[in-house]
Coordinates of C-alpha atoms in Angstrom, one line a residue:
X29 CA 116.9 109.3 48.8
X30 CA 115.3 112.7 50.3
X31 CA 117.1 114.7 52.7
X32 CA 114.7 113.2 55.5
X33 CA 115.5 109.9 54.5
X34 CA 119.0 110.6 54.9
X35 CA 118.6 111.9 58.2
X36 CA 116.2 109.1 59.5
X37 CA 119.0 106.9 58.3
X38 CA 121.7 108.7 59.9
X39 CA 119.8 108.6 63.5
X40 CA 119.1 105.1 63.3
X41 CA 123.0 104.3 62.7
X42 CA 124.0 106.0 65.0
X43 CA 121.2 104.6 67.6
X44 CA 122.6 101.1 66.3
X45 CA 126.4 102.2 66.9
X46 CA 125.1 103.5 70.5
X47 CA 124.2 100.0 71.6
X48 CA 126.2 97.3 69.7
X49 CA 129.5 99.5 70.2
X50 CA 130.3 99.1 66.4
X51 CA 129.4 100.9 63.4
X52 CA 127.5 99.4 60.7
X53 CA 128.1 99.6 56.9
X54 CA 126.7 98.3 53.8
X55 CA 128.1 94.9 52.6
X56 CA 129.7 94.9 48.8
X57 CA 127.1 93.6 46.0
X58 CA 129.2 91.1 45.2
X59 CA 129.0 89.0 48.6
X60 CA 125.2 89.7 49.1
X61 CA 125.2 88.1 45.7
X62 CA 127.5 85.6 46.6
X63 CA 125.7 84.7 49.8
X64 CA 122.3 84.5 47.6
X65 CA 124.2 81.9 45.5
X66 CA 125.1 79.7 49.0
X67 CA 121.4 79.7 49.6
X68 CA 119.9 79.1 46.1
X69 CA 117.7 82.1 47.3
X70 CA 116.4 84.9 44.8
X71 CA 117.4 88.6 45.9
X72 CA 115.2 90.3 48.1
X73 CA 115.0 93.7 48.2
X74 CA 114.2 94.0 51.6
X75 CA 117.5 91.5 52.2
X76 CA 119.7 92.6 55.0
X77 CA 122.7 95.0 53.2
X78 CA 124.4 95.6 56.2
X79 CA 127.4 94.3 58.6
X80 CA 128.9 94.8 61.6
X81 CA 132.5 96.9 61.0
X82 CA 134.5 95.4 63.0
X83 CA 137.6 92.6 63.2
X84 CA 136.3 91.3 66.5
X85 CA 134.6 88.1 66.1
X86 CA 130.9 88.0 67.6
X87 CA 131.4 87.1 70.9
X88 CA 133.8 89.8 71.7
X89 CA 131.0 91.9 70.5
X90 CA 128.7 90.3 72.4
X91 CA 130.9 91.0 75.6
X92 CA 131.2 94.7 74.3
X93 CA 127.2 95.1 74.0
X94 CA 126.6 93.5 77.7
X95 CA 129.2 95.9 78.9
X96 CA 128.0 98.8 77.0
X97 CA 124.4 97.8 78.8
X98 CA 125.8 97.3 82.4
X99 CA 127.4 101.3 82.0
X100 CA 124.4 102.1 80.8
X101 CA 122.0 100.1 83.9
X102 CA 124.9 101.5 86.2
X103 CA 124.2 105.4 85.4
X104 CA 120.4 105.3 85.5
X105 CA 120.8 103.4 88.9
X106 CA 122.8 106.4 90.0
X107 CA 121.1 108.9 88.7
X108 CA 118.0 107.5 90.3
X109 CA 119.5 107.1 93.9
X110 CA 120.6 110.6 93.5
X111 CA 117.8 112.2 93.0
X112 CA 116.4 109.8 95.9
X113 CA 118.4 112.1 98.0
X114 CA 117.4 115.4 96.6
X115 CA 114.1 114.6 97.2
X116 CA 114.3 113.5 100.7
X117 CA 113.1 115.3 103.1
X118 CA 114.4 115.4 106.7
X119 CA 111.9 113.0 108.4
X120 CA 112.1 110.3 111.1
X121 CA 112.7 107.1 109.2
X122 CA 110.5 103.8 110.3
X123 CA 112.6 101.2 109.2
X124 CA 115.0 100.1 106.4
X125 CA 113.4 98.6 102.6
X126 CA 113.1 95.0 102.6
X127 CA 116.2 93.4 101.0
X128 CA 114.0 91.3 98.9
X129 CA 112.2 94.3 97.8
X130 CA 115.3 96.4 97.6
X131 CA 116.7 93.9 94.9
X132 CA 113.7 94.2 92.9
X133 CA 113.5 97.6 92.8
X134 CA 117.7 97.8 91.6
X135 CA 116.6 95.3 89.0
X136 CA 113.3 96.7 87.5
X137 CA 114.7 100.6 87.6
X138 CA 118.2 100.0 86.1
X139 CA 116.5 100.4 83.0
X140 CA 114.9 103.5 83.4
X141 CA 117.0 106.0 81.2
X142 CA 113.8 108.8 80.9
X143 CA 114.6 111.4 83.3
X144 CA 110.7 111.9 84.4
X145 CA 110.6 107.9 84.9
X146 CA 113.6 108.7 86.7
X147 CA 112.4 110.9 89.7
X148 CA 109.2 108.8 89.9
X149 CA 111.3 105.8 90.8
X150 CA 113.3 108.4 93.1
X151 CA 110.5 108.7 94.7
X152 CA 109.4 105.3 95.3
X153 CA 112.8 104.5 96.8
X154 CA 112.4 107.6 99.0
X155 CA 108.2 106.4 100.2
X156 CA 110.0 102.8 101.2
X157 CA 112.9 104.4 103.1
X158 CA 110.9 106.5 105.1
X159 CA 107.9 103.9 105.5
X160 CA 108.9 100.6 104.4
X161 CA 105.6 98.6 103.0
X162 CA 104.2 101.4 101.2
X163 CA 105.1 100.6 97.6
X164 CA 104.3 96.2 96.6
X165 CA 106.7 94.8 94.2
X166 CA 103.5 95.0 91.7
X167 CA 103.1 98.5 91.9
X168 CA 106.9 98.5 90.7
X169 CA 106.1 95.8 88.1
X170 CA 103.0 97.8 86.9
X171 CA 105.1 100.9 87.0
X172 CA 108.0 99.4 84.9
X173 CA 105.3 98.0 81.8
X174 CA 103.7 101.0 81.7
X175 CA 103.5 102.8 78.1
X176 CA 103.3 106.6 78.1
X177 CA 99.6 106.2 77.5
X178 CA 98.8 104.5 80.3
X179 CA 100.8 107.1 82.0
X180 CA 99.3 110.2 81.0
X181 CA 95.6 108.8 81.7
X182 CA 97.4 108.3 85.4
X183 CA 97.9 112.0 85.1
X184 CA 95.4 113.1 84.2
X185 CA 93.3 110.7 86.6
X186 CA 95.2 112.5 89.5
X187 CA 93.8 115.7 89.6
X188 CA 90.6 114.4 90.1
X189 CA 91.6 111.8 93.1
X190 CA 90.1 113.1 96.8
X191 CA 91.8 110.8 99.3
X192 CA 89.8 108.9 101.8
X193 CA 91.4 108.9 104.9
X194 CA 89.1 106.3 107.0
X195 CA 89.6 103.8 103.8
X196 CA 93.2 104.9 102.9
X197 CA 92.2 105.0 99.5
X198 CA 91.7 107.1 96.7
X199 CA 88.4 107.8 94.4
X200 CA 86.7 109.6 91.7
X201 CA 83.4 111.3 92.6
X202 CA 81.4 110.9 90.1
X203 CA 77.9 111.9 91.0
X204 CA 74.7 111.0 93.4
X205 CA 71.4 109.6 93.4
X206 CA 68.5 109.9 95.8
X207 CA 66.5 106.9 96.5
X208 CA 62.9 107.7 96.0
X209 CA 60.9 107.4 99.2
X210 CA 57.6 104.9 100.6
X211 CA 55.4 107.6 99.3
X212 CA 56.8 108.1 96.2
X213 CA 57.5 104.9 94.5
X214 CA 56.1 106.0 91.2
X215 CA 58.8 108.5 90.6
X216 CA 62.9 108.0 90.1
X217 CA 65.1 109.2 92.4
X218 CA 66.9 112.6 91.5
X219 CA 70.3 111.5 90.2
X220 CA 73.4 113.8 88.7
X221 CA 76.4 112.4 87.1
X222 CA 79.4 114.2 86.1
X223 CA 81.1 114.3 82.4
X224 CA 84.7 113.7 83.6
X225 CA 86.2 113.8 79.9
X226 CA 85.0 118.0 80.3
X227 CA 87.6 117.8 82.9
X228 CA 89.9 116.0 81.0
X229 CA 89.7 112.1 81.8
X230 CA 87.7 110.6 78.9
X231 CA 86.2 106.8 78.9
X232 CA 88.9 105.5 77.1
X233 CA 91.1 107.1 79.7
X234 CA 89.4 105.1 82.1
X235 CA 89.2 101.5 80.6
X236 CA 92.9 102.1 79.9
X237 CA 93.3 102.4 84.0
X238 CA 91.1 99.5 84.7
X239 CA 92.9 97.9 81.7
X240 CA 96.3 97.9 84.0
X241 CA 94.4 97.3 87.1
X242 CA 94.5 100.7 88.7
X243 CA 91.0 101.6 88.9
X244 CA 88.2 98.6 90.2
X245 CA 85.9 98.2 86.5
X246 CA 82.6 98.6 88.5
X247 CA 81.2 101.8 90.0
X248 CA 81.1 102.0 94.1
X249 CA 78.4 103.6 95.9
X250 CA 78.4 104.9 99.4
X251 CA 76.2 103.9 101.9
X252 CA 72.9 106.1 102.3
X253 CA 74.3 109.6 103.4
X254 CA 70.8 111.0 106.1
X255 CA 70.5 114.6 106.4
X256 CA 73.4 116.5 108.3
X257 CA 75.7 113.2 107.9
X258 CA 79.6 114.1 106.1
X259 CA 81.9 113.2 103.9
X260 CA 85.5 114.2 103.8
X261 CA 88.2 114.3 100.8
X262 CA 91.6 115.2 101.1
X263 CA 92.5 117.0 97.7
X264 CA 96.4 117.5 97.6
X265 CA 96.3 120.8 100.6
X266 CA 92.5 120.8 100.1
X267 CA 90.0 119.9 102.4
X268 CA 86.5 118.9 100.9
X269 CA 83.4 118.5 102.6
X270 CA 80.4 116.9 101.6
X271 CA 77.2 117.3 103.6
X272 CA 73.8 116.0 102.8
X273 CA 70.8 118.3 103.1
X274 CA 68.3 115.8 102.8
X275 CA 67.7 111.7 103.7
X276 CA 68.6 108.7 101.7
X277 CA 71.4 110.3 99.3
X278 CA 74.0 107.3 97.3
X279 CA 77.5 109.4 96.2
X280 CA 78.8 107.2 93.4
X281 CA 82.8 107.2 92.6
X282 CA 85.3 105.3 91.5
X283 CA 87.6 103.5 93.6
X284 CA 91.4 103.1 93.1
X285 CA 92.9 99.7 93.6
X286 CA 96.1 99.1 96.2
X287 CA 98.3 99.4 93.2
X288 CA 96.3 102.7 91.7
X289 CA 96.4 103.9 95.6
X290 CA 100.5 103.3 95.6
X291 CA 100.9 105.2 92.2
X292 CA 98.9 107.6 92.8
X293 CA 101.0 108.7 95.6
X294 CA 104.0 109.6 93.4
X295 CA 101.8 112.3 91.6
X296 CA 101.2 115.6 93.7
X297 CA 98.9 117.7 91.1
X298 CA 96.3 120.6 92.5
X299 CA 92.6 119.4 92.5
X300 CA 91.7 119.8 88.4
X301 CA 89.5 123.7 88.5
X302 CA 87.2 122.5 86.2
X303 CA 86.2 119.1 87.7
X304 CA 86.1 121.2 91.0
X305 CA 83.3 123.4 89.1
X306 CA 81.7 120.3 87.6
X307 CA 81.5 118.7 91.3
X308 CA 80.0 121.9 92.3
X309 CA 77.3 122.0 90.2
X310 CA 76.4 118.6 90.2
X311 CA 76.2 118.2 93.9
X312 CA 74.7 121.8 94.8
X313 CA 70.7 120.9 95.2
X314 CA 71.4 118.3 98.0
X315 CA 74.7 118.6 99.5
X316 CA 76.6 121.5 101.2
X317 CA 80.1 121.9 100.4
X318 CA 82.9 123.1 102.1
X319 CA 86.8 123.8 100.8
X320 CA 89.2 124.7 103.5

């Protein structure tokens, strides 16, 4: 056995002895071969060699394991409530949670031992203290299922989120097209589209948020923007706005669902620099922006 073997090993028994409370050691030769005998079964190699050390018959270690579970459910509650009060801030609150929804959030978070899970479910306890109603009991279930994968394209999808404040919603800008005019139906319509993976989202980013059901699948478009007429994003601080210089102009974005919209919300990240450049340059020939 190599030195990382043994140390792979070691971790892993002690990982066991973490969460069933005993230790575990390898069984004699003579009873695996004994118990090969009982079942007229030729040794495997990949048989299980190892028992529970312990005189306590199974359901005593049973009760020892759901104990051992319950401390553990019982801390990361805590933990998470306190940080729910670290990161309160001294507002007017509108209400108290929902019972109902405060016993789903208790049973979906006492499992949360990650210490960055942690202070997003802080926050979530915080949102529905202050305003009750703003986080669903799906956005907890789709925020308790999620893999780190699905997280970090969340992240990353973040940066790039301009809030809409006459929809409530978030989306992703992603480009414009001009709709060609009466008197020049033989031509196409000038049309720019951004390469979001250059800021950092790629494709497979995205299916993996439409995947979860975080971002609608299908592209929106906005209604046709006439010359002088505005658009206004909210970029966490920023102020962005987007006004046509000509008629007839179609901005095309992605749209966050209500549970995208909810998550979202526990993310505060600057706008992304580069998709700010990208936007920039994709939108200069017809539009007029304005940060403030």
């Amino acid at each position: 056995m190599t030195i990382k073997n043994a140390q792979a090993r070691s971790s892993l028994a002690l990982l066991i002895e973490e969460k069933l409370g005993y230790a575990m050691i390898k069984q004699p030769k003579a009873a695996i071969q004994s118990e090969d005998r009982r079942f007229a079964q030729t040794p495997d190699a990949n048989q299980n060699q190892f028992i529970v050390r312990s005189e306590h018959g199974v359901l005593k270690r049973a009760l020892k394991r759901s104990q051992l579970q319950r401390i553990a459910q019982q801390r990361n509650i805590e933990s998470i409530m306190g940080m729910s009060l670290t990161l309160c801030p001294d507002v007017t609150s509108r209400g108290r949670p929902d019972p109902d929804w405060l016993e789903h959030f208790i049973a979906l978070a006492e499992d949360i031992a990650n210490s960055a899970m942690q202070k997003l479910w802080a926050k979530i306890l915080v949102g529905e203290s202050i305003a009750p109603g703003t986080f669903s009991i799906k956005s907890l279930q789709t925020l308790k299922q999620m893999t780190q994968k699905e997280a970090d394209a969340l992240q990353r999808c973040a940066s790039l989120c301009g809030y809409l404040e006459k929809e409530d919603s978030y989306l992703i800008l992603l480009g414009f097209y001009k709709k060609p005019s009466l008197f020049d139906l033989l031509r196409k319509g000038a049309k720019e589209s951004l390469n979001l993976a250059q800021a950092g989202l790629s494709f497979p980013h995205i299916l993996t948020l439409m995947d979860i059901n975080l971002i609608y699948r299908q592209e929106i478009e906005s209604a046709n923007l006439q010359k002088g007429q505005s658009l206004t994003l909210a970029y966490q601080g920023k102020h962005l706005s987007i006004e046509a210089n000509s008629n007839d102009l179609v901005l095309s974005y992605y749209k966050l669902t209500q549970t995208g919209d909810e998550l979202k919300k526990l993310i505060n990240t600057p706008v992304n620099k580069t998709y700010r450049q990208l936007l920039g340059k994709a939108l200069e020939e017809e539009f007029t922006l304005h940060w403030n």
